Structure formats: C-alpha cells, structure tokens
Coordinates of N, CA and C in Angstrom, one line a residue:
M1 N 25.9 156.7 113.7 CA 25.0 155.8 112.8 C 23.5 155.8 113.4
S2 N 22.7 156.4 112.8 CA 21.5 157.0 113.2 C 20.5 155.3 113.1
L3 N 19.5 155.1 114.2 CA 19.1 153.8 114.1 C 17.7 154.1 113.1
T4 N 17.1 155.3 112.9 CA 15.8 155.6 112.3 C 15.9 157.0 111.7
E5 N 15.5 157.2 110.5 CA 15.3 158.7 110.2 C 13.9 159.0 110.0
L6 N 13.2 160.1 110.5 CA 12.0 160.3 110.5 C 11.8 161.7 109.8
T7 N 11.0 161.8 108.9 CA 10.5 163.1 108.4 C 8.9 163.1 108.7
A8 N 8.6 164.5 109.1 CA 7.1 164.9 109.3 C 6.9 166.2 109.4
I9 N 5.8 167.0 109.5 CA 5.4 168.0 109.4 C 4.4 168.1 111.0
S10 N 4.9 168.9 112.0 CA 4.2 169.0 113.1 C 4.8 170.7 114.0
R11 N 4.2 170.4 115.1 CA 4.7 171.7 116.1 C 5.9 171.3 116.2
V12 N 7.1 172.1 116.4 CA 8.4 172.3 116.8 C 8.8 173.2 117.5
T13 N 9.1 173.4 118.7 CA 9.7 174.3 119.9 C 11.3 174.0 119.6
L14 N 12.0 175.2 119.6 CA 13.3 175.6 119.4 C 13.8 176.2 120.8
F15 N 14.7 175.6 121.6 CA 15.0 176.6 122.8 C 16.4 176.1 122.8
P16 N 17.2 177.3 123.9 CA 18.7 176.9 124.1 C 18.6 176.1 125.2
L17 N 19.7 175.2 125.2 CA 20.1 174.6 126.8 C 21.4 174.3 126.8
D18 N 21.9 174.8 127.5 CA 23.5 175.3 127.8 C 24.1 175.8 126.4
V19 N 24.6 175.2 125.7 CA 25.6 175.6 124.6 C 24.9 175.3 123.1
L20 N 23.6 174.4 123.5 CA 23.0 173.6 122.5 C 22.0 174.4 122.0
T21 N 21.4 174.4 120.7 CA 19.8 174.6 120.4 C 19.3 173.2 120.3
V22 N 18.3 173.3 120.8 CA 17.6 171.8 120.7 C 16.0 172.1 120.3
A23 N 15.5 171.1 119.7 CA 14.2 171.1 119.0 C 13.1 170.1 119.8
Y24 N 12.3 170.3 120.2 CA 11.4 169.3 121.0 C 10.0 169.2 119.7
T25 N 9.4 168.0 119.8 CA 8.2 167.8 118.9 C 7.7 166.2 119.5
T26 N 6.6 166.2 119.0 CA 5.9 165.0 119.6 C 6.1 164.0 118.2
H27 N 5.8 162.5 118.4 CA 5.2 161.7 117.4 C 4.3 160.7 117.9
S28 N 3.8 160.3 117.2 CA 2.7 159.3 117.7 C 2.9 157.8 117.1
S29 N 2.8 157.0 118.1 CA 3.2 155.5 117.9 C 2.0 154.6 117.1
D30 N 0.6 155.4 116.9 CA -0.2 154.6 116.0 C -1.1 155.7 115.5
T31 N -2.0 155.5 115.0 CA -3.3 156.4 114.2 C -4.0 157.2 115.0
R32 N -4.0 157.2 116.1 CA -4.6 158.0 117.0 C -3.8 159.2 117.2
G33 N -2.8 159.5 116.9 CA -2.5 161.0 117.0 C -1.9 161.5 118.4
L34 N -1.8 160.6 119.3 CA -1.4 161.2 120.8 C -0.3 161.7 121.0
G35 N 0.8 161.3 120.4 CA 1.9 162.1 120.5 C 2.6 161.7 121.7
D36 N 2.4 160.3 122.1 CA 3.1 159.6 123.1 C 4.7 159.4 123.2
I37 N 5.1 159.8 121.8 CA 6.7 159.8 121.7 C 7.1 161.6 121.8
G38 N 8.0 161.5 122.5 CA 8.7 162.7 122.8 C 10.0 162.5 122.0
L39 N 10.1 163.4 121.0 CA 11.3 163.7 120.4 C 12.2 164.6 120.7
V40 N 13.5 164.7 121.3 CA 14.0 166.2 121.7 C 15.5 165.9 120.9
A41 N 15.7 166.7 120.2 CA 17.0 166.7 119.2 C 17.8 168.0 119.3
V42 N 19.0 167.7 118.8 CA 19.9 168.5 118.8 C 20.0 169.5 117.3
V43 N 19.8 170.7 117.1 CA 19.8 171.2 115.9 C 21.1 171.6 115.5
D44 N 22.1 170.6 115.0 CA 23.4 171.1 114.7 C 23.9 169.7 114.1
E45 N 24.7 170.0 112.9 CA 25.1 169.1 111.7 C 26.0 168.1 112.5
Q46 N 26.8 168.4 113.4 CA 27.6 167.6 114.0 C 27.3 166.9 115.3
G47 N 26.0 167.3 115.7 CA 25.4 166.7 116.8 C 24.8 165.2 116.8
D48 N 24.6 164.3 117.9 CA 23.7 163.2 117.9 C 22.9 162.7 118.6
G49 N 22.6 164.0 119.5 CA 21.6 163.8 120.7 C 22.5 163.1 122.1
E50 N 23.4 162.6 121.7 CA 24.2 162.2 123.1 C 24.5 163.3 124.1
E51 N 24.7 164.4 123.2 CA 25.1 165.6 124.4 C 23.7 165.9 125.5
L52 N 22.5 165.6 125.0 CA 21.6 165.7 125.8 C 21.7 164.7 127.0
W53 N 22.1 163.7 126.7 CA 22.2 162.6 128.1 C 23.5 163.2 128.9
R54 N 24.4 163.9 128.2 CA 25.4 164.1 129.0 C 25.1 165.4 129.9
L55 N 24.5 166.6 129.2 CA 23.9 167.5 129.9 C 23.1 166.9 131.0
A56 N 22.1 166.0 130.8 CA 21.2 165.5 131.9 C 22.1 164.9 133.2
R57 N 23.1 164.2 132.8 CA 24.3 163.6 133.7 C 25.0 164.7 134.6
D58 N 25.5 165.6 133.5 CA 26.4 166.6 134.4 C 25.7 168.0 135.1
L59 N 24.9 168.2 134.2 CA 24.2 169.8 134.6 C 23.1 169.6 135.5
G60 N 22.4 168.5 135.1 CA 21.3 168.0 136.0 C 21.2 167.0 137.0
G61 N 22.9 166.8 137.1 CA 23.0 165.8 138.3 C 22.2 164.4 138.2
R62 N 21.8 164.1 137.2 CA 21.1 162.7 136.9 C 21.9 161.4 136.6
P63 N 22.4 160.7 137.2 CA 23.2 159.4 137.2 C 22.8 158.2 136.5
Q64 N 21.1 158.0 136.5 CA 20.6 157.0 136.0 C 19.6 157.7 134.8
D65 N 19.6 156.5 133.7 CA 19.1 156.8 132.3 C 17.8 157.2 132.5
T66 N 16.9 156.8 133.5 CA 15.4 156.9 133.6 C 15.5 158.4 134.1
D67 N 16.1 158.7 134.9 CA 16.4 160.0 135.5 C 16.5 161.0 134.5
Q68 N 17.4 160.6 133.8 CA 18.2 161.5 132.5 C 17.1 161.9 131.6
A69 N 16.2 160.7 131.4 CA 15.2 160.9 130.0 C 14.2 161.7 130.8
R70 N 13.9 161.7 131.9 CA 12.8 162.7 132.3 C 13.5 164.2 132.4
W71 N 14.6 164.2 132.7 CA 15.2 165.3 132.9 C 15.2 166.1 131.7
I72 N 15.7 165.3 130.3 CA 15.7 166.2 129.0 C 13.7 166.0 128.7
L73 N 13.1 165.5 129.1 CA 11.7 165.7 128.7 C 11.2 167.0 129.5
T74 N 11.7 167.1 131.0 CA 11.1 168.3 131.4 C 11.8 169.5 131.1
Q75 N 13.1 169.5 130.4 CA 13.6 170.9 129.8 C 12.8 171.0 128.4
A76 N 12.5 170.2 127.8 CA 11.7 170.3 126.6 C 10.3 170.8 126.8
S77 N 9.6 170.3 127.7 CA 8.2 170.4 127.8 C 8.0 172.0 128.6
R78 N 9.1 172.1 129.5 CA 9.2 173.6 130.2 C 9.3 174.8 129.1
A79 N 10.1 174.4 128.2 CA 10.3 175.4 127.2 C 9.1 175.8 126.2
R80 N 8.3 174.4 126.2 CA 6.9 174.7 125.2 C 6.2 175.4 126.2
T81 N 5.9 175.3 127.4 CA 5.0 175.5 128.2 C 5.0 177.1 128.3
V82 N 6.4 177.6 128.7 CA 6.7 179.1 128.8 C 6.3 180.0 127.5
A83 N 6.5 179.3 126.5 CA 6.6 180.0 125.2 C 7.3 180.9 125.1
A84 N 8.4 180.9 125.6 CA 9.5 182.1 125.5 C 10.4 181.6 124.4
Y85 N 10.4 180.7 123.8 CA 11.4 180.3 122.5 C 10.5 180.4 121.3
T86 N 11.1 180.0 120.4 CA 10.6 179.7 119.1 C 9.6 178.8 118.9
N87 N 8.5 178.9 118.7 CA 7.7 177.8 118.3 C 6.8 177.8 116.8
L88 N 7.2 176.7 116.2 CA 6.8 176.7 114.7 C 5.7 175.8 114.7
P89 N 4.5 176.2 114.3 CA 3.3 175.2 114.4 C 3.2 174.2 113.4
D90 N 3.8 174.6 112.5 CA 3.7 173.6 111.1 C 5.0 173.4 110.4
A91 N 6.2 173.1 111.0 CA 7.4 172.9 110.6 C 7.7 171.7 110.1
K92 N 8.4 171.9 108.9 CA 8.7 170.4 108.3 C 10.0 170.1 108.8
W93 N 10.3 168.9 109.3 CA 11.6 168.4 109.9 C 12.0 167.2 109.4
T94 N 13.4 166.9 109.4 CA 13.9 165.3 109.5 C 14.7 165.3 110.6
A95 N 14.7 164.1 111.3 CA 15.4 163.9 112.5 C 16.1 162.4 112.2
N96 N 17.5 162.3 112.9 CA 18.0 161.2 112.9 C 18.2 160.8 114.2
I97 N 17.4 159.5 114.6 CA 17.1 159.3 115.9 C 18.2 158.1 116.3
H98 N 19.2 158.7 117.1 CA 20.4 157.6 117.7 C 19.8 157.0 118.9
R99 N 18.9 157.5 119.7 CA 18.4 156.7 120.9 C 17.1 156.8 121.1
R100 N 16.6 155.5 121.6 CA 15.2 155.5 121.6 C 15.0 154.6 123.1
Y101 N 14.4 155.6 124.1 CA 14.4 155.1 125.4 C 13.1 155.1 126.0
P102 N 12.6 153.8 126.4 CA 11.2 153.6 126.7 C 11.2 153.9 128.1
L103 N 10.3 154.8 128.7 CA 9.9 155.3 129.9 C 9.2 154.0 130.8
D104 N 9.7 153.7 131.7 CA 8.9 153.2 132.7 C 7.5 153.2 133.3
A105 N 7.2 154.3 133.1 CA 5.9 155.0 133.1 C 5.5 156.3 132.3
L106 N 4.4 156.7 132.2 CA 4.2 157.7 131.4 C 4.7 159.1 132.1
F107 N 5.3 159.9 131.4 CA 6.1 160.8 131.8 C 6.1 162.1 130.8
A108 N 5.4 163.2 131.5 CA 5.3 164.3 130.4 C 4.3 163.8 129.3
N109 N 3.5 163.1 129.4 CA 2.5 162.4 128.4 C 3.2 161.7 127.3
H110 N 4.3 161.4 127.6 CA 5.2 160.5 126.5 C 5.5 158.8 127.5
E111 N 5.2 158.2 126.4 CA 6.0 156.6 126.9 C 7.4 156.1 126.4
L112 N 7.7 157.1 125.2 CA 8.9 157.0 124.5 C 9.6 158.2 124.6
L113 N 11.2 158.1 124.9 CA 11.8 159.4 124.5 C 12.7 159.3 123.2
M114 N 12.9 159.8 122.1 CA 13.7 159.7 121.0 C 14.7 160.9 121.2
T115 N 16.0 160.6 120.9 CA 16.9 161.5 120.9 C 17.9 161.5 119.8
G116 N 18.5 162.9 119.1 CA 19.2 162.4 118.1 C 19.3 164.0 117.5
R117 N 19.6 164.0 116.2 CA 20.0 165.3 115.7 C 18.4 165.6 114.5
I118 N 18.3 166.7 114.7 CA 17.1 167.4 114.0 C 17.6 168.4 112.7
S119 N 17.0 168.5 111.4 CA 17.2 169.6 110.8 C 15.8 170.4 110.6
V120 N 15.6 171.7 110.8 CA 14.6 172.3 110.4 C 14.8 173.4 109.3
P121 N 14.4 173.3 107.9 CA 14.6 174.2 107.3 C 14.5 175.6 107.7
G122 N 15.7 176.6 107.6 CA 15.4 177.8 108.0 C 16.1 178.0 109.7
F123 N 16.8 177.1 110.3 CA 17.2 177.0 111.3 C 18.3 176.1 111.5

C-alpha cells in the first residue's frame, strides 16, 4: 500500500543497482523549487522500494535507518554526477511512495528521502 502517489515532470536519472533498475529525481516541499526531497525509486511493477533499504543494509553494510538513507542517496547522487547512465531531462513520471524518511541533517542537498516504485513511460 503506497502512502502517496506523485506525478510530475522533472529530470530523472536511471541507473542499475545490483539487480534493480533505479530512478532518481528530486521534488520540492514548497514553491521555491529547491529539490529538497530526494526520490529514489525502483523501476519495477512488482517493487515497492524496500529493496533499496535491504541493499543498503546487506550490500552497503548499514544497520541503522539513517545510514541506509544516506547510502541510498549516495548511490543516486553518484549515478547523476558521473552521468554514465540514462538522464532524462524532462521525463513525465508517476511514483508510488512507500516510505518517507526525514534526514537528521541536510544530506546530498536533501532533507527528506522518499522511496517506492516509479513508472517512467518508455522505460
């Protein structure tokens, strides 16, 4: 069961992470458009985003939720920075958010991490 469904048009970075295809985009909590919310989601009809948290725990060796959230955001921001993967500058997407995790401090320019499943037409 998803907490929230979001639909938007924004820059989306698609990248592989272990056996997953993952999408990273940002969302803003207000009209300033700061992108203070990091959205990292699985591109899979069966996924719900919990796979990312398991990878952070098992592959990343992070036992605490805060460390797992930071690991997830690190993988996403790294994929965007190296630009070695698919960047879609104006992609229309719909995400089903399953987890919202407020960070204890600003990390990778985000105050909140949202994870779940995302649909990007054509991918």
